[in-house]
């Protein structure tokens, strides 16, 4: 219960409370405990199946390296969770705080008579639930979210109005994440709406799968308290609370944003200049081909007069300029 309260407290206060990072320690602790329990049980299963009991190697086997591996895996999962919590939209939390705990509880009930209740099978249930939720989320974005044309002005507005924070580290990270998201949309949409949806589908699925796995471990840790009804009630309150929670967004142009906007405007200018040059070259080519066609239609007498005319000198001059 305390872990879920810490999760909600961080989501609700990270923009306005300089010490919101304190709540993250509770989340990391829950992740570390769950990942360590899984890796330790997996190691013991392999140990019992491959090493003779009471042998020297059996007694020398320790959990020290399990602590190290658990720590680094927990760091990776925790970082993914943290980055998503400060960058996702409000509607995304409906999948996390409503659907995810319901699917977890449903699978635990359905597989209760088939799986032994331990950390290894908890991992299986978490993977299955996370896969289902991530796939649903990716398909929702593919079929129910409309992608309009994303112009340079939209890009500029997006990177300026990011979710800011009074804590300078959170503010900087949120700014960078927002810039990367805007760059992803701008460049993928340049491939066309079809390819954008395909690439975005796989990106959303992979990212949401990792996020669901991390959050599912936190729910799994909370479920061990035994009060599942209160956990579900709190989760529903959290989903509605986050949905109606006010967000603060930046309004002032930052130095980094200014540089990126200037770079984008320069690229747009070069693109327009190249397109204008290509259009002009095409018009000149069509004009020259038309003159050559008229020349081929002339008879011998007209061709002799044309040879000494100014029209011939102009055509030759134009062709020389194009060849250069």
C-alpha atoms as a printed R data frame, in Angstrom:
    type eleno elety resid chain resno      x       y       z
1   ATOM     1    CA   UNK     A     1  0.000   0.000   0.000
2   ATOM     2    CA   UNK     A     2  2.813   2.414   0.879
3   ATOM     3    CA   UNK     A     3  4.514   1.678  -2.451
4   ATOM     4    CA   UNK     A     4  1.401   2.660  -4.440
5   ATOM     5    CA   UNK     A     5  0.987   5.809  -2.327
6   ATOM     6    CA   UNK     A     6  4.608   6.712  -3.085
7   ATOM     7    CA   UNK     A     7  3.955   6.123  -6.801
8   ATOM     8    CA   UNK     A     8  0.918   8.386  -6.811
9   ATOM     9    CA   UNK     A     9  2.684  10.993  -4.668
10  ATOM    10    CA   UNK     A    10  5.551  11.215  -7.157
11  ATOM    11    CA   UNK     A    11  3.220  11.546 -10.168
12  ATOM    12    CA   UNK     A    12  1.205  14.231  -8.375
13  ATOM    13    CA   UNK     A    13  4.118  16.303  -7.042
14  ATOM    14    CA   UNK     A    14  7.166  15.940  -9.342
15  ATOM    15    CA   UNK     A    15  6.369  19.212 -11.143
16  ATOM    16    CA   UNK     A    16  5.876  21.378  -8.056
17  ATOM    17    CA   UNK     A    17  7.796  19.704  -5.222
18  ATOM    18    CA   UNK     A    18 11.604  19.879  -5.217
19  ATOM    19    CA   UNK     A    19 11.930  16.799  -3.031
20  ATOM    20    CA   UNK     A    20  9.589  14.534  -4.990
21  ATOM    21    CA   UNK     A    21 12.599  12.321  -5.786
22  ATOM    22    CA   UNK     A    22 12.288  10.938  -2.217
23  ATOM    23    CA   UNK     A    23  9.279   8.894  -3.342
24  ATOM    24    CA   UNK     A    24 11.425   7.230  -6.016
25  ATOM    25    CA   UNK     A    25 13.471   5.388  -3.394
26  ATOM    26    CA   UNK     A    26 10.372   3.408  -2.377
27  ATOM    27    CA   UNK     A    27  9.785   2.405  -5.998
28  ATOM    28    CA   UNK     A    28 13.395   1.316  -6.479
29  ATOM    29    CA   UNK     A    29 13.256  -0.706  -3.272
30  ATOM    30    CA   UNK     A    30 10.153  -2.598  -4.439
31  ATOM    31    CA   UNK     A    31 11.690  -3.298  -7.853
32  ATOM    32    CA   UNK     A    32 14.950  -4.502  -6.314
33  ATOM    33    CA   UNK     A    33 13.165  -6.833  -3.884
34  ATOM    34    CA   UNK     A    34 11.017  -8.395  -6.605
35  ATOM    35    CA   UNK     A    35 13.821  -8.798  -9.146
36  ATOM    36    CA   UNK     A    36 16.179 -10.204  -6.514
37  ATOM    37    CA   UNK     A    37 13.534 -12.749  -5.403
38  ATOM    38    CA   UNK     A    38 13.092 -13.911  -9.006
39  ATOM    39    CA   UNK     A    39 16.812 -14.178  -9.771
40  ATOM    40    CA   UNK     A    40 17.546 -15.929  -6.468
41  ATOM    41    CA   UNK     A    41 14.808 -18.518  -6.993
42  ATOM    42    CA   UNK     A    42 15.956 -19.089 -10.576
43  ATOM    43    CA   UNK     A    43 19.519 -19.568  -9.356
44  ATOM    44    CA   UNK     A    44 18.397 -22.031  -6.666
45  ATOM    45    CA   UNK     A    45 16.394 -24.042  -9.207
46  ATOM    46    CA   UNK     A    46 19.442 -24.323 -11.472
47  ATOM    47    CA   UNK     A    47 21.662 -25.064  -8.469
48  ATOM    48    CA   UNK     A    48 19.465 -27.902  -7.233
49  ATOM    49    CA   UNK     A    49 19.228 -29.383 -10.724
50  ATOM    50    CA   UNK     A    50 22.911 -29.218 -11.690
51  ATOM    51    CA   UNK     A    51 25.036 -29.381  -8.515
52  ATOM    52    CA   UNK     A    52 25.333 -32.281  -6.085
53  ATOM    53    CA   UNK     A    53 24.058 -31.352  -2.638
54  ATOM    54    CA   UNK     A    54 26.595 -30.888   0.168
55  ATOM    55    CA   UNK     A    55 29.424 -30.692  -2.393
56  ATOM    56    CA   UNK     A    56 32.124 -28.021  -2.165
57  ATOM    57    CA   UNK     A    57 30.720 -26.029  -5.121
58  ATOM    58    CA   UNK     A    58 27.239 -26.294  -3.592
59  ATOM    59    CA   UNK     A    59 28.407 -24.707  -0.336
60  ATOM    60    CA   UNK     A    60 30.530 -22.068  -2.098
61  ATOM    61    CA   UNK     A    61 27.587 -20.861  -4.172
62  ATOM    62    CA   UNK     A    62 26.479 -17.558  -2.715
63  ATOM    63    CA   UNK     A    63 23.971 -14.826  -3.467
64  ATOM    64    CA   UNK     A    64 26.581 -12.076  -3.821
65  ATOM    65    CA   UNK     A    65 26.538 -11.920  -7.605
66  ATOM    66    CA   UNK     A    66 22.711 -12.142  -7.526
67  ATOM    67    CA   UNK     A    67 22.695  -8.895  -5.528
68  ATOM    68    CA   UNK     A    68 24.898  -7.213  -8.152
69  ATOM    69    CA   UNK     A    69 22.844  -8.420 -11.124
70  ATOM    70    CA   UNK     A    70 19.604  -7.499  -9.349
71  ATOM    71    CA   UNK     A    71 20.900  -4.007  -8.684
72  ATOM    72    CA   UNK     A    72 21.793  -3.251 -12.306
73  ATOM    73    CA   UNK     A    73 18.606  -4.808 -13.686
74  ATOM    74    CA   UNK     A    74 16.610  -2.793 -11.146
75  ATOM    75    CA   UNK     A    75 18.391   0.379 -12.217
76  ATOM    76    CA   UNK     A    76 17.487  -0.229 -15.873
77  ATOM    77    CA   UNK     A    77 13.830  -0.979 -15.063
78  ATOM    78    CA   UNK     A    78 13.632   1.934 -12.620
79  ATOM    79    CA   UNK     A    79 15.045   4.429 -15.145
80  ATOM    80    CA   UNK     A    80 12.525   3.287 -17.753
81  ATOM    81    CA   UNK     A    81  9.702   3.669 -15.233
82  ATOM    82    CA   UNK     A    82 10.860   7.113 -14.144
83  ATOM    83    CA   UNK     A    83 11.247   8.481 -17.694
84  ATOM    84    CA   UNK     A    84  7.796   7.271 -18.682
85  ATOM    85    CA   UNK     A    85  6.106   8.614 -15.561
86  ATOM    86    CA   UNK     A    86  7.225  12.176 -16.332
87  ATOM    87    CA   UNK     A    87  6.541  12.041 -20.077
88  ATOM    88    CA   UNK     A    88  3.362  10.024 -20.647
89  ATOM    89    CA   UNK     A    89 -0.050  11.570 -21.281
90  ATOM    90    CA   UNK     A    90 -2.878  11.299 -18.776
91  ATOM    91    CA   UNK     A    91 -4.922   8.784 -20.775
92  ATOM    92    CA   UNK     A    92 -1.984   6.364 -20.749
93  ATOM    93    CA   UNK     A    93 -2.372   5.873 -17.008
94  ATOM    94    CA   UNK     A    94 -5.800   4.278 -17.558
95  ATOM    95    CA   UNK     A    95 -3.959   1.303 -19.038
96  ATOM    96    CA   UNK     A    96 -1.527   1.289 -16.116
97  ATOM    97    CA   UNK     A    97 -3.766   1.904 -13.113
98  ATOM    98    CA   UNK     A    98 -6.973   0.183 -14.280
99  ATOM    99    CA   UNK     A    99 -6.281  -2.504 -16.888
100 ATOM   100    CA   UNK     A   100 -2.888  -3.683 -15.649
101 ATOM   101    CA   UNK     A   101 -3.862  -4.551 -12.033
102 ATOM   102    CA   UNK     A   102 -7.097  -6.169 -13.257
103 ATOM   103    CA   UNK     A   103 -5.231  -8.372 -15.756
104 ATOM   104    CA   UNK     A   104 -2.622  -9.279 -13.143
105 ATOM   105    CA   UNK     A   105 -5.263 -10.270 -10.610
106 ATOM   106    CA   UNK     A   106 -7.241 -12.205 -13.249
107 ATOM   107    CA   UNK     A   107 -4.188 -14.199 -14.340
108 ATOM   108    CA   UNK     A   108 -3.176 -14.941 -10.760
109 ATOM   109    CA   UNK     A   109 -6.651 -16.318 -10.074
110 ATOM   110    CA   UNK     A   110 -6.849 -18.342 -13.299
111 ATOM   111    CA   UNK     A   111 -3.360 -19.820 -12.960
112 ATOM   112    CA   UNK     A   112 -3.592 -20.405  -9.203
113 ATOM   113    CA   UNK     A   113 -4.186 -24.162  -9.629
114 ATOM   114    CA   UNK     A   114 -1.521 -24.521 -12.343
115 ATOM   115    CA   UNK     A   115  1.370 -22.414 -11.036
116 ATOM   116    CA   UNK     A   116  3.118 -22.661  -7.693
117 ATOM   117    CA   UNK     A   117  2.992 -19.347  -5.855
118 ATOM   118    CA   UNK     A   118  6.611 -18.156  -6.100
119 ATOM   119    CA   UNK     A   119  8.711 -15.381  -7.634
120 ATOM   120    CA   UNK     A   120  9.515 -17.432 -10.759
121 ATOM   121    CA   UNK     A   121  5.856 -17.853 -11.696
122 ATOM   122    CA   UNK     A   122  5.117 -14.254 -10.712
123 ATOM   123    CA   UNK     A   123  7.602 -13.320 -13.439
124 ATOM   124    CA   UNK     A   124  5.676 -15.423 -15.974
125 ATOM   125    CA   UNK     A   125  2.379 -13.788 -15.048
126 ATOM   126    CA   UNK     A   126  3.937 -10.318 -15.223
127 ATOM   127    CA   UNK     A   127  5.327 -10.990 -18.713
128 ATOM   128    CA   UNK     A   128  1.982 -12.308 -19.984
129 ATOM   129    CA   UNK     A   129  0.021  -9.391 -18.493
130 ATOM   130    CA   UNK     A   130  2.521  -6.790 -19.727
131 ATOM   131    CA   UNK     A   131  2.486  -8.258 -23.226
132 ATOM   132    CA   UNK     A   132 -1.307  -8.127 -23.379
133 ATOM   133    CA   UNK     A   133 -1.553  -4.549 -22.073
134 ATOM   134    CA   UNK     A   134  1.289  -3.285 -24.302
135 ATOM   135    CA   UNK     A   135 -0.265  -4.884 -27.380
136 ATOM   136    CA   UNK     A   136 -3.649  -3.352 -26.559
137 ATOM   137    CA   UNK     A   137 -2.039   0.053 -26.065
138 ATOM   138    CA   UNK     A   138 -0.118  -0.172 -29.358
139 ATOM   139    CA   UNK     A   139 -3.241  -1.179 -31.310
140 ATOM   140    CA   UNK     A   140 -5.197   1.633 -29.661
141 ATOM   141    CA   UNK     A   141 -2.622   4.121 -30.929
142 ATOM   142    CA   UNK     A   142 -2.647   2.500 -34.368
143 ATOM   143    CA   UNK     A   143 -6.402   2.512 -34.996
144 ATOM   144    CA   UNK     A   144 -7.925   5.166 -32.738
145 ATOM   145    CA   UNK     A   145 -5.402   8.020 -32.735
146 ATOM   146    CA   UNK     A   146 -5.443  10.340 -35.748
147 ATOM   147    CA   UNK     A   147 -2.142  11.757 -36.937
148 ATOM   148    CA   UNK     A   148 -2.462  15.091 -38.688
149 ATOM   149    CA   UNK     A   149  0.273  16.792 -40.673
150 ATOM   150    CA   UNK     A   150  3.092  17.774 -38.342
151 ATOM   151    CA   UNK     A   151  4.547  21.073 -39.545
152 ATOM   152    CA   UNK     A   152  7.630  22.900 -38.337
153 ATOM   153    CA   UNK     A   153  5.416  25.307 -36.376
154 ATOM   154    CA   UNK     A   154  3.805  22.351 -34.577
155 ATOM   155    CA   UNK     A   155  7.277  21.044 -33.801
156 ATOM   156    CA   UNK     A   156  8.327  24.399 -32.345
157 ATOM   157    CA   UNK     A   157  5.207  24.654 -30.180
158 ATOM   158    CA   UNK     A   158  5.667  21.098 -28.920
159 ATOM   159    CA   UNK     A   159  9.241  21.483 -27.746
160 ATOM   160    CA   UNK     A   160  8.519  24.819 -26.052
161 ATOM   161    CA   UNK     A   161  5.434  23.700 -24.112
162 ATOM   162    CA   UNK     A   162  6.874  20.698 -22.288
163 ATOM   163    CA   UNK     A   163  5.885  19.561 -18.773
164 ATOM   164    CA   UNK     A   164  8.232  21.575 -16.586
165 ATOM   165    CA   UNK     A   165  9.323  21.127 -12.970
166 ATOM   166    CA   UNK     A   166 10.614  23.348 -10.183
167 ATOM   167    CA   UNK     A   167 13.395  20.786  -9.613
168 ATOM   168    CA   UNK     A   168 16.017  21.646 -12.227
169 ATOM   169    CA   UNK     A   169 17.096  18.030 -12.881
170 ATOM   170    CA   UNK     A   170 13.540  16.856 -13.547
171 ATOM   171    CA   UNK     A   171 12.941  19.965 -15.633
172 ATOM   172    CA   UNK     A   172 15.987  19.305 -17.829
173 ATOM   173    CA   UNK     A   173 15.141  15.610 -18.285
174 ATOM   174    CA   UNK     A   174 11.537  16.432 -19.195
175 ATOM   175    CA   UNK     A   175 12.751  19.019 -21.700
176 ATOM   176    CA   UNK     A   176 15.103  16.529 -23.385
177 ATOM   177    CA   UNK     A   177 12.437  13.808 -23.520
178 ATOM   178    CA   UNK     A   178  9.983  16.239 -25.083
179 ATOM   179    CA   UNK     A   179 12.520  17.289 -27.726
180 ATOM   180    CA   UNK     A   180 13.283  13.647 -28.595
181 ATOM   181    CA   UNK     A   181  9.554  12.871 -28.861
182 ATOM   182    CA   UNK     A   182  9.013  15.860 -31.166
183 ATOM   183    CA   UNK     A   183 11.987  14.858 -33.347
184 ATOM   184    CA   UNK     A   184 10.634  11.314 -33.583
185 ATOM   185    CA   UNK     A   185  7.227  12.545 -34.738
186 ATOM   186    CA   UNK     A   186  8.701  15.051 -37.197
187 ATOM   187    CA   UNK     A   187 11.063  12.627 -38.924
188 ATOM   188    CA   UNK     A   188  8.752   9.597 -38.896
189 ATOM   189    CA   UNK     A   189  5.844  11.593 -40.311
190 ATOM   190    CA   UNK     A   190  8.145  12.694 -43.131
191 ATOM   191    CA   UNK     A   191  8.081   9.026 -44.238
192 ATOM   192    CA   UNK     A   192  4.305   9.184 -44.637
193 ATOM   193    CA   UNK     A   193  1.395   8.349 -42.346
194 ATOM   194    CA   UNK     A   194  1.466   4.602 -43.147
195 ATOM   195    CA   UNK     A   195  5.128   4.066 -42.249
196 ATOM   196    CA   UNK     A   196  4.808   6.408 -39.281
197 ATOM   197    CA   UNK     A   197  2.049   4.224 -37.841
198 ATOM   198    CA   UNK     A   198  4.055   1.038 -38.434
199 ATOM   199    CA   UNK     A   199  7.230   2.329 -36.757
200 ATOM   200    CA   UNK     A   200  5.268   4.054 -34.004
201 ATOM   201    CA   UNK     A   201  3.337   0.830 -33.305
202 ATOM   202    CA   UNK     A   202  6.512  -1.160 -32.586
203 ATOM   203    CA   UNK     A   203  8.069   1.684 -30.575
204 ATOM   204    CA   UNK     A   204  4.944   2.086 -28.449
205 ATOM   205    CA   UNK     A   205  4.675  -1.665 -27.882
206 ATOM   206    CA   UNK     A   206  8.307  -2.110 -26.812
207 ATOM   207    CA   UNK     A   207  8.333   0.950 -24.546
208 ATOM   208    CA   UNK     A   208  4.960   0.187 -22.953
209 ATOM   209    CA   UNK     A   209  5.910  -3.458 -22.444
210 ATOM   210    CA   UNK     A   210  8.941  -2.457 -20.354
211 ATOM   211    CA   UNK     A   211  6.869   0.123 -18.458
212 ATOM   212    CA   UNK     A   212  4.085  -2.377 -17.720
213 ATOM   213    CA   UNK     A   213  6.630  -4.945 -16.550
214 ATOM   214    CA   UNK     A   214  8.160  -2.422 -14.149
215 ATOM   215    CA   UNK     A   215  4.797  -1.301 -12.794
216 ATOM   216    CA   UNK     A   216  3.529  -4.876 -12.596
217 ATOM   217    CA   UNK     A   217  6.428  -5.713 -10.285
218 ATOM   218    CA   UNK     A   218  5.361  -2.830  -8.049
219 ATOM   219    CA   UNK     A   219  1.775  -4.145  -8.017
220 ATOM   220    CA   UNK     A   220  3.078  -7.642  -7.339
221 ATOM   221    CA   UNK     A   221  5.012  -6.294  -4.361
222 ATOM   222    CA   UNK     A   222  1.869  -4.531  -3.093
223 ATOM   223    CA   UNK     A   223 -0.267  -7.669  -3.579
224 ATOM   224    CA   UNK     A   224  1.895  -9.526  -1.078
225 ATOM   225    CA   UNK     A   225  0.302  -7.418   1.662
226 ATOM   226    CA   UNK     A   226 -2.833  -9.503   1.173
227 ATOM   227    CA   UNK     A   227 -5.325  -6.591   0.991
228 ATOM   228    CA   UNK     A   228 -6.041  -6.794  -2.742
229 ATOM   229    CA   UNK     A   229 -9.423  -5.043  -2.496
230 ATOM   230    CA   UNK     A   230 -7.843  -1.938  -0.951
231 ATOM   231    CA   UNK     A   231 -5.084  -2.033  -3.562
232 ATOM   232    CA   UNK     A   232 -7.632  -2.089  -6.403
233 ATOM   233    CA   UNK     A   233 -9.601   0.724  -4.779
234 ATOM   234    CA   UNK     A   234 -6.459   2.817  -4.388
235 ATOM   235    CA   UNK     A   235 -5.431   2.077  -7.973
236 ATOM   236    CA   UNK     A   236 -8.813   3.255  -9.302
237 ATOM   237    CA   UNK     A   237 -8.592   6.427  -7.209
238 ATOM   238    CA   UNK     A   238 -5.070   6.989  -8.553
239 ATOM   239    CA   UNK     A   239 -6.191   6.599 -12.184
240 ATOM   240    CA   UNK     A   240 -8.981   9.166 -11.785
241 ATOM   241    CA   UNK     A   241 -6.782  11.424  -9.671
242 ATOM   242    CA   UNK     A   242 -4.012  11.483 -12.265
243 ATOM   243    CA   UNK     A   243 -6.501  12.012 -15.105
244 ATOM   244    CA   UNK     A   244 -7.943  15.141 -13.480
245 ATOM   245    CA   UNK     A   245 -4.621  16.353 -12.124
246 ATOM   246    CA   UNK     A   246 -3.503  19.732 -13.428
247 ATOM   247    CA   UNK     A   247 -0.282  19.935 -15.430
248 ATOM   248    CA   UNK     A   248  2.171  22.819 -15.572
249 ATOM   249    CA   UNK     A   249  3.796  23.479 -18.943
250 ATOM   250    CA   UNK     A   250  6.682  25.709 -19.895
251 ATOM   251    CA   UNK     A   251  5.843  28.999 -21.653
252 ATOM   252    CA   UNK     A   252  9.279  30.580 -22.145
253 ATOM   253    CA   UNK     A   253 11.772  29.780 -24.893
254 ATOM   254    CA   UNK     A   254 14.871  28.078 -23.452
255 ATOM   255    CA   UNK     A   255 18.409  28.409 -24.965
256 ATOM   256    CA   UNK     A   256 18.504  24.765 -26.092
257 ATOM   257    CA   UNK     A   257 15.065  25.067 -27.639
258 ATOM   258    CA   UNK     A   258 16.107  28.246 -29.416
259 ATOM   259    CA   UNK     A   259 19.085  26.487 -31.004
260 ATOM   260    CA   UNK     A   260 16.957  23.563 -32.174
261 ATOM   261    CA   UNK     A   261 14.265  25.851 -33.606
262 ATOM   262    CA   UNK     A   262 16.920  27.882 -35.438
263 ATOM   263    CA   UNK     A   263 18.442  24.681 -36.821
264 ATOM   264    CA   UNK     A   264 15.016  23.523 -38.007
265 ATOM   265    CA   UNK     A   265 14.296  26.841 -39.718
266 ATOM   266    CA   UNK     A   266 17.671  26.694 -41.486
267 ATOM   267    CA   UNK     A   267 16.957  23.177 -42.707
268 ATOM   268    CA   UNK     A   268 13.537  24.295 -43.918
269 ATOM   269    CA   UNK     A   269 15.125  27.243 -45.776
270 ATOM   270    CA   UNK     A   270 17.675  24.974 -47.467
271 ATOM   271    CA   UNK     A   271 14.938  22.522 -48.415
272 ATOM   272    CA   UNK     A   272 12.771  25.259 -49.933
273 ATOM   273    CA   UNK     A   273 15.792  26.694 -51.745
274 ATOM   274    CA   UNK     A   274 16.660  23.299 -53.213
275 ATOM   275    CA   UNK     A   275 13.051  22.723 -54.274
276 ATOM   276    CA   UNK     A   276 12.962  26.163 -55.911
277 ATOM   277    CA   UNK     A   277 16.207  25.444 -57.739
278 ATOM   278    CA   UNK     A   278 14.933  22.074 -58.941
279 ATOM   279    CA   UNK     A   279 11.712  23.656 -60.156
280 ATOM   280    CA   UNK     A   280 13.631  26.316 -62.069
281 ATOM   281    CA   UNK     A   281 15.926  23.701 -63.643
282 ATOM   282    CA   UNK     A   282 12.888  21.701 -64.707
283 ATOM   283    CA   UNK     A   283 11.320  24.776 -66.339
284 ATOM   284    CA   UNK     A   284 14.548  25.572 -68.189
285 ATOM   285    CA   UNK     A   285 14.847  21.982 -69.422
286 ATOM   286    CA   UNK     A   286 11.274  21.980 -70.695
287 ATOM   287    CA   UNK     A   287 11.905  25.311 -72.459
288 ATOM   288    CA   UNK     A   288 15.098  24.013 -74.129
289 ATOM   289    CA   UNK     A   289 13.399  20.807 -75.255
290 ATOM   290    CA   UNK     A   290 10.591  22.827 -76.755
291 ATOM   291    CA   UNK     A   291 13.098  24.956 -78.709
292 ATOM   292    CA   UNK     A   292 14.871  21.814 -79.970
293 ATOM   293    CA   UNK     A   293 11.524  20.369 -81.041
294 ATOM   294    CA   UNK     A   294 10.740  23.555 -82.982
295 ATOM   295    CA   UNK     A   295 14.199  23.395 -84.525
296 ATOM   296    CA   UNK     A   296 13.651  19.839 -85.804
297 ATOM   297    CA   UNK     A   297 10.452  20.957 -87.510
298 ATOM   298    CA   UNK     A   298 12.277  23.604 -89.599
299 ATOM   299    CA   UNK     A   299 13.173  22.975 -93.237
300 ATOM   300    CA   UNK     A   300 16.648  23.485 -94.685
301 ATOM   301    CA   UNK     A   301 16.100  27.139 -95.643
302 ATOM   302    CA   UNK     A   302 14.630  28.053 -92.244
303 ATOM   303    CA   UNK     A   303 17.410  26.134 -90.495
304 ATOM   304    CA   UNK     A   304 20.045  28.141 -92.408
305 ATOM   305    CA   UNK     A   305 18.451  31.428 -91.368
306 ATOM   306    CA   UNK     A   306 18.118  30.203 -87.743
307 ATOM   307    CA   UNK     A   307 21.798  29.244 -87.634
308 ATOM   308    CA   UNK     A   308 22.847  32.890 -87.944
309 ATOM   309    CA   UNK     A   309 20.039  34.279 -85.730
310 ATOM   310    CA   UNK     A   310 20.168  35.540 -82.151
311 ATOM   311    CA   UNK     A   311 17.776  32.740 -81.147
312 ATOM   312    CA   UNK     A   312 20.516  30.200 -81.833
313 ATOM   313    CA   UNK     A   313 23.005  32.160 -79.701
314 ATOM   314    CA   UNK     A   314 20.514  32.344 -76.797
315 ATOM   315    CA   UNK     A   315 19.872  28.580 -76.936
316 ATOM   316    CA   UNK     A   316 23.592  27.824 -77.001
317 ATOM   317    CA   UNK     A   317 24.212  30.161 -74.068
318 ATOM   318    CA   UNK     A   318 21.422  28.544 -72.020
319 ATOM   319    CA   UNK     A   319 22.720  25.045 -72.718
320 ATOM   320    CA   UNK     A   320 26.252  26.046 -71.684
321 ATOM   321    CA   UNK     A   321 24.944  27.489 -68.416
322 ATOM   322    CA   UNK     A   322 23.009  24.318 -67.651
323 ATOM   323    CA   UNK     A   323 26.024  22.113 -68.378
324 ATOM   324    CA   UNK     A   324 28.100  24.141 -65.943
